[in-house]
Amino acid sequence: QVQLVESGGGLVQPGGSLRLSCAASGSIFSIFAMGWYRQAPGKQRELVATITRDGSTNYADSVKGRFTISRDNAKNTVYLRMNSLKPEDTAVYYCHAAGILTIARTVDASWGRGTQVTVSS
């Protein structure tokens, strides 16, 4: 069974920075794509950033130039460095993985349980 566990959320002042981490476990050989989504109260979940195994990245327009996604394939871990945080970045941030090859089977996609990021003075 594949599990994604996020860490690094918290309360930060506007203009501050946070780094989120997400580690995947479960006898994994490889993961095609990993990424971050977020959901603010009363809003739909939206894409923040994704990164493929070969390092190709994609960002939401709202975070371009402020957020940086990276991954460590050997550790099956994805990171999200968030700089110049704004109150509108406040949300629960979810880790996502797609195309997961495990010892038993291929898993199409998996989600983490989320980590809260609150940007407030």
Coordinates of C-alpha atoms in Angstrom, one line a residue:
Q1 CA 0.0 0.0 0.0
V2 CA 1.3 3.4 -1.0
Q3 CA 1.4 6.2 1.6
L4 CA 2.2 9.8 1.2
V5 CA 3.1 11.8 4.3
E6 CA 3.4 15.5 4.3
S7 CA 5.3 17.7 6.7
G8 CA 6.4 21.3 7.1
G9 CA 3.2 23.2 7.3
G10 CA 2.5 25.9 9.8
L11 CA 1.8 29.5 10.6
V12 CA 3.9 32.2 8.8
Q13 CA 3.8 35.9 8.4
P14 CA 3.2 37.5 5.0
G15 CA 6.4 37.6 3.1
G16 CA 7.8 34.6 5.0
S17 CA 8.9 31.2 3.7
L18 CA 8.1 27.6 4.4
R19 CA 9.3 24.3 3.0
L20 CA 6.9 21.4 2.6
S21 CA 8.1 17.8 2.3
C22 CA 6.2 14.7 1.2
A23 CA 7.7 11.2 1.5
A24 CA 6.1 8.3 -0.3
S25 CA 6.5 4.8 1.1
G26 CA 5.3 1.3 0.2
S27 CA 7.9 -0.8 -1.7
I28 CA 8.1 1.7 -4.4
F29 CA 10.4 1.3 -7.5
S30 CA 9.6 4.6 -9.1
I31 CA 7.0 7.4 -9.4
F32 CA 6.3 9.2 -12.6
A33 CA 5.0 12.5 -11.3
M34 CA 4.7 14.1 -7.9
G35 CA 3.1 17.3 -7.0
W36 CA 1.3 19.7 -4.7
Y37 CA -2.3 20.8 -4.7
R38 CA -4.0 23.1 -2.2
Q39 CA -7.6 23.7 -1.0
A40 CA -8.7 26.8 0.7
P41 CA -11.9 27.0 2.8
G42 CA -14.9 27.1 0.5
K43 CA -12.8 26.6 -2.6
Q44 CA -12.0 23.7 -4.9
R45 CA -8.7 21.9 -4.7
E46 CA -6.3 23.4 -7.2
L47 CA -2.9 22.5 -8.6
V48 CA 0.1 24.3 -7.2
A49 CA 3.1 22.6 -8.9
T50 CA 4.1 19.2 -10.3
I51 CA 7.4 17.6 -11.2
T52 CA 8.1 14.5 -13.3
R53 CA 10.8 12.0 -12.6
D54 CA 13.1 13.6 -15.2
G55 CA 12.6 17.0 -13.5
S56 CA 10.1 18.7 -15.8
T57 CA 8.0 21.2 -13.7
N58 CA 4.7 22.9 -14.0
Y59 CA 3.4 25.7 -11.8
A60 CA 0.1 27.5 -11.2
D61 CA 0.4 31.1 -12.4
S62 CA -0.4 32.4 -8.9
V63 CA 2.8 30.8 -7.5
K64 CA 5.3 31.2 -10.4
G65 CA 8.4 33.0 -9.2
R66 CA 7.6 32.4 -5.6
F67 CA 7.4 28.6 -5.2
T68 CA 9.9 26.0 -6.2
I69 CA 9.2 22.3 -6.5
S70 CA 11.9 19.7 -6.4
R71 CA 12.2 16.0 -5.7
D72 CA 14.7 13.3 -4.6
N73 CA 14.0 10.2 -6.7
A74 CA 16.1 8.0 -4.5
K75 CA 14.0 8.9 -1.4
N76 CA 10.7 9.1 -3.3
T77 CA 10.3 12.6 -1.7
V78 CA 9.0 15.8 -3.2
Y79 CA 9.6 19.3 -1.7
L80 CA 7.9 22.6 -2.1
R81 CA 9.8 25.7 -1.2
M82 CA 7.4 28.6 -0.7
N83 CA 8.8 32.2 -0.6
S84 CA 7.1 35.6 -0.4
L85 CA 4.0 34.0 1.1
K86 CA 0.7 35.8 0.9
P87 CA -2.5 35.5 2.9
E88 CA -4.1 34.0 -0.2
D89 CA -1.7 31.1 0.0
T90 CA -3.5 29.9 3.1
A91 CA -4.8 26.5 2.5
V92 CA -4.4 22.8 3.2
Y93 CA -1.6 21.6 0.9
Y94 CA -1.9 18.0 -0.4
C95 CA 0.8 15.9 -1.8
H96 CA 0.0 13.9 -5.0
A97 CA 1.8 11.1 -6.8
A98 CA 0.9 9.5 -10.1
G99 CA 2.2 6.5 -12.0
I100 CA 3.6 4.7 -9.0
L101 CA 5.4 1.4 -9.7
T102 CA 5.6 -0.8 -6.7
I103 CA 6.8 -4.4 -6.1
A104 CA 3.3 -5.7 -6.3
R105 CA 1.5 -3.5 -8.9
T106 CA 1.2 -0.1 -10.5
V107 CA -0.8 2.5 -8.6
D108 CA -2.4 5.2 -10.8
A109 CA -2.4 7.9 -8.1
S110 CA -2.3 8.5 -4.4
W111 CA -2.9 11.5 -2.1
G112 CA -1.5 12.5 1.2
R113 CA -3.7 13.7 4.0
G114 CA -2.6 17.3 3.8
T115 CA -0.8 19.8 5.8
Q116 CA -2.1 23.2 6.9
V117 CA -0.4 26.4 5.7
T118 CA -1.6 29.6 7.3
V119 CA -0.2 33.0 6.2
S120 CA -1.2 35.7 8.6
S121 CA 0.2 38.5 10.7

